[in-house]
Coordinates of C-alpha atoms and ligand atoms in Angstrom, one line a residue:
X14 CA 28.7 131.1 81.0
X15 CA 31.8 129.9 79.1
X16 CA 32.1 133.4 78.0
X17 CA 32.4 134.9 81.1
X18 CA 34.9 131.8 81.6
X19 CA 36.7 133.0 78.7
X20 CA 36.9 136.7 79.8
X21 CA 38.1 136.0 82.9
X22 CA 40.6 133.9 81.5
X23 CA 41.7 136.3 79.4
X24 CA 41.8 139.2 82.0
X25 CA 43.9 137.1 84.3
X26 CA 46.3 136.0 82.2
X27 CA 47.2 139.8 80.7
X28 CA 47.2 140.3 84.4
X29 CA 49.9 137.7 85.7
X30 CA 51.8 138.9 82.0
X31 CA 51.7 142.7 83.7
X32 CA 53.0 141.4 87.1
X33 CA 56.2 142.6 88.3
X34 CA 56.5 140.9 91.5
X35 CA 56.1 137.7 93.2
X36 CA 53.2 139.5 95.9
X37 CA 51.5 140.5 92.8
X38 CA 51.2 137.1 91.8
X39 CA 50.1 135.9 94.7
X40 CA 47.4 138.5 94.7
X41 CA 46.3 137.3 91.2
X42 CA 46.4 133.9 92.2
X43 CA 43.8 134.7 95.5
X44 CA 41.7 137.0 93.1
X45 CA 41.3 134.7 90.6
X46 CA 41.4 131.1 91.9
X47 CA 40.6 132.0 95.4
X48 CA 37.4 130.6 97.7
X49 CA 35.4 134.0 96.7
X50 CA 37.2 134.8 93.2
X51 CA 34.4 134.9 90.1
X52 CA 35.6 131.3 88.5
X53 CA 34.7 129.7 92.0
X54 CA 31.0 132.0 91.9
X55 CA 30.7 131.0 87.7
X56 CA 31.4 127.3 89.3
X57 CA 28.3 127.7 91.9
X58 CA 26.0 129.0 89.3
X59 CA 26.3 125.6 87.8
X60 CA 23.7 123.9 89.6
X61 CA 20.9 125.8 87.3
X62 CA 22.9 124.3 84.1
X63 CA 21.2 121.4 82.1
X64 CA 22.7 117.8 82.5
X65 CA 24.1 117.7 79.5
X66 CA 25.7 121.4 79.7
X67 CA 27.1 120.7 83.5
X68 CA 30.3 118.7 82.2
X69 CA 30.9 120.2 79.4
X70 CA 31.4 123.9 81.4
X71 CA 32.7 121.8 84.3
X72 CA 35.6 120.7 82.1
X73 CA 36.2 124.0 80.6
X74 CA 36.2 125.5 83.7
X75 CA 38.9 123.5 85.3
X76 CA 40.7 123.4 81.7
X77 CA 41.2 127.7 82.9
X78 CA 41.9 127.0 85.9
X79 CA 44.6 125.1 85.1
X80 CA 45.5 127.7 82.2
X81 CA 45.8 130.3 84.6
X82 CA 48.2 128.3 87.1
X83 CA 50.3 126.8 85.0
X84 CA 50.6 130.3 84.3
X85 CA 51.6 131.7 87.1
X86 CA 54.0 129.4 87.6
X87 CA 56.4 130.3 84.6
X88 CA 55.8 133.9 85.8
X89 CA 57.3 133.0 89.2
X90 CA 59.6 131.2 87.8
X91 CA 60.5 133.4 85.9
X92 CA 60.5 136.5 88.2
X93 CA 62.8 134.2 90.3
X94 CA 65.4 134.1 87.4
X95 CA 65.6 137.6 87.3
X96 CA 66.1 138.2 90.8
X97 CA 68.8 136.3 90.6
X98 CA 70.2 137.3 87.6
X99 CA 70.2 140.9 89.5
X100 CA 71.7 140.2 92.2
X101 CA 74.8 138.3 90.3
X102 CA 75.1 141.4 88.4
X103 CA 75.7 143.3 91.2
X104 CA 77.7 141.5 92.7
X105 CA 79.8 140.6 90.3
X106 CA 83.7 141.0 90.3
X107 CA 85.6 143.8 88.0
X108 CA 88.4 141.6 87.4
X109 CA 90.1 144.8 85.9
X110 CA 90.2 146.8 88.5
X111 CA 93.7 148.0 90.0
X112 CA 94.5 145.9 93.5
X113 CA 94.1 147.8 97.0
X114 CA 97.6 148.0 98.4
X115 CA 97.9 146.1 101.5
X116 CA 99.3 147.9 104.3
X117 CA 102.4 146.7 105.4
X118 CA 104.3 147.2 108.8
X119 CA 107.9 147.4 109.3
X120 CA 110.4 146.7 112.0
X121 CA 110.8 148.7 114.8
X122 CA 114.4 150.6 113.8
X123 CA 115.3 149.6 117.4
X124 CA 115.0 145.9 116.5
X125 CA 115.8 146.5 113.0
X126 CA 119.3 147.6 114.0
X127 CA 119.7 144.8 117.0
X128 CA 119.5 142.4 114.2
X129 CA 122.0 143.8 111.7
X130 CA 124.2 143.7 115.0
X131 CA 123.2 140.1 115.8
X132 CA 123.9 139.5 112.2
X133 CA 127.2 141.3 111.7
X134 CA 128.4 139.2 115.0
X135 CA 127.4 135.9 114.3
X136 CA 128.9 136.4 110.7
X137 CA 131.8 136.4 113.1
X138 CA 131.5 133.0 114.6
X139 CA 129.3 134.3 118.0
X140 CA 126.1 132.6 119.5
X141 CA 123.4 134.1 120.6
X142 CA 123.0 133.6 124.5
X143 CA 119.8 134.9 126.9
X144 CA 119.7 135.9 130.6
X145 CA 116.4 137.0 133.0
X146 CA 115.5 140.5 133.3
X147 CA 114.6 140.2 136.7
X148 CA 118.1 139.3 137.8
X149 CA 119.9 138.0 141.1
X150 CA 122.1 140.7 143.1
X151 CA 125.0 137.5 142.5
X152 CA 125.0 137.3 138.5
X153 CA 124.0 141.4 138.4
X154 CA 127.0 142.5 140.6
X155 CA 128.7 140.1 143.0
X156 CA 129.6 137.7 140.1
X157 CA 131.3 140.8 138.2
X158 CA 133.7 141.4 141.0
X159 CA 131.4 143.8 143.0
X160 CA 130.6 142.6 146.4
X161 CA 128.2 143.8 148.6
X162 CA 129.2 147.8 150.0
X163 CA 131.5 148.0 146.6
X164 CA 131.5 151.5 145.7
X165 CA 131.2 150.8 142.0
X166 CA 127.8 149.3 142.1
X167 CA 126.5 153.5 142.7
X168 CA 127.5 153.7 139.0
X169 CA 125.0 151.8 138.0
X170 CA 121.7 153.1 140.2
X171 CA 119.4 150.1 140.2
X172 CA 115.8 149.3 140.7
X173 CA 115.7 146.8 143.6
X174 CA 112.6 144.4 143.8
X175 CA 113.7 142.5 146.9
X176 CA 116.5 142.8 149.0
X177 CA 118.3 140.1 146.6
X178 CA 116.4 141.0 143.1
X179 CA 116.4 143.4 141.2
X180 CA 115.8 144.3 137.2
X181 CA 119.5 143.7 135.7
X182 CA 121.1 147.5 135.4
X183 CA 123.0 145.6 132.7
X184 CA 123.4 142.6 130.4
X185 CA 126.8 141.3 131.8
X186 CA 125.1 139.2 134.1
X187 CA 124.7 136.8 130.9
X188 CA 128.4 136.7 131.2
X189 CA 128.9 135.1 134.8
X190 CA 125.9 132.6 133.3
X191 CA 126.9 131.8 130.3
X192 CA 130.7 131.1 131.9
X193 CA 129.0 128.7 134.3
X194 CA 127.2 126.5 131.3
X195 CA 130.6 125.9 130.1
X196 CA 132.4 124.6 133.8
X197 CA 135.4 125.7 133.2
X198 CA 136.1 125.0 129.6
X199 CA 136.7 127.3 126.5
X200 CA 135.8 128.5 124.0
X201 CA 133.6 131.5 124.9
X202 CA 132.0 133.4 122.0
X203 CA 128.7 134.8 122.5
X204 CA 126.7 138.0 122.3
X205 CA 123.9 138.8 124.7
X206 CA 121.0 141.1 123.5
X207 CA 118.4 142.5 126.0
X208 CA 116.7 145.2 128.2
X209 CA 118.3 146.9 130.9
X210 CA 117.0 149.2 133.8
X211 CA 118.7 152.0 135.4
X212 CA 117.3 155.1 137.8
X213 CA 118.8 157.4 135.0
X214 CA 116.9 160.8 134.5
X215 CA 115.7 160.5 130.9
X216 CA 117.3 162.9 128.5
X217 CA 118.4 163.0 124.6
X218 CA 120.9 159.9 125.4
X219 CA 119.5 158.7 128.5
X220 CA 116.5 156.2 128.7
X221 CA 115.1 154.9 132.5
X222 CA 114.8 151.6 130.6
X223 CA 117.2 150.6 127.6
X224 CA 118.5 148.1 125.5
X225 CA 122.4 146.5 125.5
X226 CA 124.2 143.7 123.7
X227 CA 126.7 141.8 125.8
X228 CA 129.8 140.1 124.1
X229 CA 132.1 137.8 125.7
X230 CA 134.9 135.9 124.8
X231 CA 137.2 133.6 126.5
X232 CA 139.7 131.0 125.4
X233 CA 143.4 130.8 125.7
X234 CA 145.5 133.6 124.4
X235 CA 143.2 136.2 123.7
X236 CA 144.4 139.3 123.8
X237 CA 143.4 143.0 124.4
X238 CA 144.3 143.1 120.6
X239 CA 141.6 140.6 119.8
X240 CA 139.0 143.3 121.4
X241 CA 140.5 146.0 119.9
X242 CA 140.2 144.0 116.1
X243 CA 136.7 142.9 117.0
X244 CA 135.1 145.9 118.0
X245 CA 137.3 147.9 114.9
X246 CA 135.3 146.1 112.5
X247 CA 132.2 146.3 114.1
X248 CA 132.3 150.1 114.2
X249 CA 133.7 150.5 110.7
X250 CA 130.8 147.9 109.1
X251 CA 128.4 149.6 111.1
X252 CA 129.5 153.5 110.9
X253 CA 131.6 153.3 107.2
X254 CA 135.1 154.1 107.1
X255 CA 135.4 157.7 107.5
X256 CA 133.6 158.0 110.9
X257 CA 135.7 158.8 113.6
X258 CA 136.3 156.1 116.3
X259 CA 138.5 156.4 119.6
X260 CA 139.2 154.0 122.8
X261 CA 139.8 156.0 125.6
X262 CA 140.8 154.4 129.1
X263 CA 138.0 153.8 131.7
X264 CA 137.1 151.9 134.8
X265 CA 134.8 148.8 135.5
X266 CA 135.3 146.2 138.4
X267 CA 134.3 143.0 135.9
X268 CA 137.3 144.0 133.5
X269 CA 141.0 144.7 133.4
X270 CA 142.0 146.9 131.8
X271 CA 138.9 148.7 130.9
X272 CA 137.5 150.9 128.1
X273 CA 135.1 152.8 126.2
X274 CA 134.1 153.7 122.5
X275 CA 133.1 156.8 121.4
X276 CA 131.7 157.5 117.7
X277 CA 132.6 161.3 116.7
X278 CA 129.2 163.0 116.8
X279 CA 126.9 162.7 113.8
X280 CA 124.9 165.9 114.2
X281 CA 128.2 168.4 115.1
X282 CA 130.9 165.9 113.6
X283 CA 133.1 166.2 116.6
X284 CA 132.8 170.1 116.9
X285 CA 130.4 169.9 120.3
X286 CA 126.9 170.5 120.8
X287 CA 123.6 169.6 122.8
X288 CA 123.4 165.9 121.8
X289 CA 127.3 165.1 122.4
X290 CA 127.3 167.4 125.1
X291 CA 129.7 169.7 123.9
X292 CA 132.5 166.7 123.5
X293 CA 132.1 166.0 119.9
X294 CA 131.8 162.1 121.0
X295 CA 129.2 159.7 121.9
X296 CA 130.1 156.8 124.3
X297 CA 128.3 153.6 122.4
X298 CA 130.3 150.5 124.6
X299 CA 132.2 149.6 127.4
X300 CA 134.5 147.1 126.9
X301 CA 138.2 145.4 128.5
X302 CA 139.7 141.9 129.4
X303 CA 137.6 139.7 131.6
X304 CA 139.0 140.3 135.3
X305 CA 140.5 137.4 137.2
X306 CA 138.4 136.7 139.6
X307 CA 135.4 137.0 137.4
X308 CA 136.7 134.6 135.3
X309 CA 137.6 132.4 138.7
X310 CA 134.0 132.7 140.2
X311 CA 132.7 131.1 137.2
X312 CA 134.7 128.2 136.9
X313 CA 137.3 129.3 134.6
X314 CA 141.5 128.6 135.5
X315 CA 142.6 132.6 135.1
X316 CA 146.1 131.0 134.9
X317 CA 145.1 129.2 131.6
X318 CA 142.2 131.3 130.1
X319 CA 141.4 134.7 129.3
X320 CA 138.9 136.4 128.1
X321 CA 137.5 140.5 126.7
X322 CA 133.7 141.5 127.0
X323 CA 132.2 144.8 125.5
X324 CA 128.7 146.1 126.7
X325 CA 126.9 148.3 123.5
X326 CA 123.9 150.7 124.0
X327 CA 122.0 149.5 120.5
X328 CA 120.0 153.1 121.1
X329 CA 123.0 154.7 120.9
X330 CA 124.3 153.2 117.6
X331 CA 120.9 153.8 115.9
X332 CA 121.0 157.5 117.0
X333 CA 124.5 157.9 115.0
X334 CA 123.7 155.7 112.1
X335 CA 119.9 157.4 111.4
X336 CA 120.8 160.8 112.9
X337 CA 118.6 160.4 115.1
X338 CA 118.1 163.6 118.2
X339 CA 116.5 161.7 120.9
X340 CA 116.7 158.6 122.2
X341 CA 112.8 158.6 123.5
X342 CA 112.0 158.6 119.9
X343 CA 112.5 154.4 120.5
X344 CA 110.1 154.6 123.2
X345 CA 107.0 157.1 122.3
X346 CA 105.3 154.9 119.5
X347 CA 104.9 158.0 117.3
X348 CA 104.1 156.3 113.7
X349 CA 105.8 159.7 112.2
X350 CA 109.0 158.5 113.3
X351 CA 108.9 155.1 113.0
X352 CA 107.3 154.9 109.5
X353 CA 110.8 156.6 108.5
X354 CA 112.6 153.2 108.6
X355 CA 110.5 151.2 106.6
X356 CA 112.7 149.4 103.3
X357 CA 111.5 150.1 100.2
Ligands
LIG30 C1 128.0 148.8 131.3 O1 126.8 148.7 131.5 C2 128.9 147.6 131.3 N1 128.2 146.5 131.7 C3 129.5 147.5 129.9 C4 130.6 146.5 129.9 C5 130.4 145.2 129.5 C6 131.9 146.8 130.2 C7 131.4 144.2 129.5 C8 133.0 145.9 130.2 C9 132.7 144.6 129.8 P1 127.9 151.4 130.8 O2 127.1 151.7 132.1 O3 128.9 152.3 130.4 O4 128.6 150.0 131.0 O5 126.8 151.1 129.7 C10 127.2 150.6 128.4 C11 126.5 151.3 127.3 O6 125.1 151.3 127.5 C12 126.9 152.7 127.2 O7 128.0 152.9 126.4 C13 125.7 153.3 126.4 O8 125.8 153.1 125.1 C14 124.5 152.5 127.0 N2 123.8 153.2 128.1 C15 124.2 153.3 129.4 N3 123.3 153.9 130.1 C16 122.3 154.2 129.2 C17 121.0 154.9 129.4 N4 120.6 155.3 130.5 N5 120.3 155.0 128.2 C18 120.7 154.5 127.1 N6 121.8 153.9 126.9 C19 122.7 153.8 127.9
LIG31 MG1 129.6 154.2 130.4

């Protein structure tokens, strides 16, 4: 009987030593220790053993059983290690591997220009000053000197929301606002940045919904030479040197007298074509001294202040700086386009 023992013993411990996984332990471990495995049948038989032989087998056998557990403990134990050790080892880190890139956005060149604007006036000694978008037919027109029936106000075809709201065709309203805030006391010096609506027919230059930058100045003793200085350097810092500028007389009812700045044409340099429409010039502001009774209706003494404002079209200024053909390129969210203005 004890060599039986022994052979079993022996056979299951080259068995566990074979095992390559924790189920085929656990099979050995039912086989051989298990209600119907052949040490718990040796361990019946031991009824026909003599008194003296029954504890000495007894012991032996329990000695195996014991062998054969503590042995298939270490191998789980074991077999546990190394499933770990695996799965470290794959997911361990190549700490010389090159980096991914990380995918970086840009500013819109729309935005990106706005703020070298913002920037260039503010290095200037201007604030920064906001107005609604959905704006009252007082600050949008009647404040700027354009009552009710006034022809003028067709220059500017508007999208009216109620019979006294509309979205602001423009961002001088921020003027007639801003003038208010102060009750009648200088200095002025702000610049307004913000959307505009208009019932324009989109084209190259033309955009249903656009973006302007209002300035506005008022104190005592500015002149039409102040304007003139201010909107010089602008042009020049923005444009360089040897692009072409020129003032030519115009007409609006919120300023007296009143102008607008063309840029000679980047694409045709002043010779004419599609984009300039065939007058070598590209309108990018409208601009004069504060009118009067603009400045009155706000709260300002026209006897003792007065004031210039310029309007800008931000598109616009883009288009000539970047060359760029068409102002709906702001608008169309093509990534081909607006990748171009990313900064090294
Ligand atoms: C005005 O809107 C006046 N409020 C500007 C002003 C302000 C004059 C203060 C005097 C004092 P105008 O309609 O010309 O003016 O527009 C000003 C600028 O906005 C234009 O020079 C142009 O650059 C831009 N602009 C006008 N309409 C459009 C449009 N549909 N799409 C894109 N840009 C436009
Ligand atoms: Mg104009």
């Amino acid at each position: 009987m004890q060599d039986r023992l022994q052979a079993l013993k022996e056979e299951a411990l080259l068995k566990i030593e074979q095992a390559e996984s924790l189920k085929d332990l656990q099979d050995i471990k039912v086989a051989y220790l298990g209600k119907k495995g052949p040490i718990t049948e040796v361990l019946k038989g031991m009824g026909k053993l003599s008194a003296e032989e029954r504890p000495v087998v007894g012991a032996f056998a329990n000695e195996i059983r014991d062998a054969i557990t503590t042995s298939l403990q270490e191998k789980t134990e074991r077999l546990e290690a190394q499933a770990i050790e695996a799965k470290l080892a794959q997911e361990s880190i190549d700490v010389t591997l090159p980096g991914r890139p990380i995918a970086k956005g840009n500013a819109h060149p729309l935005t990106a220009v706005i703020e070298e604007i913002e920037d260039l006036f503010l290095s200037m000694g201007f604030t920064v000053a906001e107005g609604p978008e959905v704006e009252t037919d007082y600050y949008n027109f009647e404040a700027l000197n354009l009552p009710k029936g006034h022809p003028a106000r067709d220059m500017q075809d508007s999208f009216f929301i109620t019979d006294d709201l509309l979205l602001r065709t423009q961002t001088s309203p921020v003027q007639a606002r801003t003038m208010e805030k102060h009750h009648g006391k200088g200095p002025v010096k702000i610049i307004s940045p913000g959307k505009v609506y208009r019932r324009d027919d989109d084209d190259a230059t033309h955009s249903h919904q656009f973006m302007q930058i209002e300035g506005l100045v008022v104190d005592e003793n500015v002149r039409m030479s102040d304007l003139k200085g201010v909107l010089e350097t602008f042009a020049k810092k923005m444009f360089g040197e040897e692009r072409k500028i020129r003032l030519r007389p115009s007409f609006f009812p919120f300023t007296e007298p009143s102008v607008e700045m063309d840029i000679s044409c980047f694409k045709c340099s002043g010779k004419g074509c599609s984009i300039c429409k065939h007058t070598g010039w590209i309108e990018i502001l409208g601009a004069g001294m504060v009118h009067p009774n603009v400045l009155e209706m706000a709260g300002f003494d026209a006897k003792k202040y007065t004031g210039f404002a310029f309007g800008m079209g931000p598109e616009r200024i883009a288009m000539l700086k970047y060359g760029i053909d068409d102002i709906r390129h702001f608008y169309s969210n093509d990534l081909r386009f607006l990748k171009q203005f990313k900064k090294a």
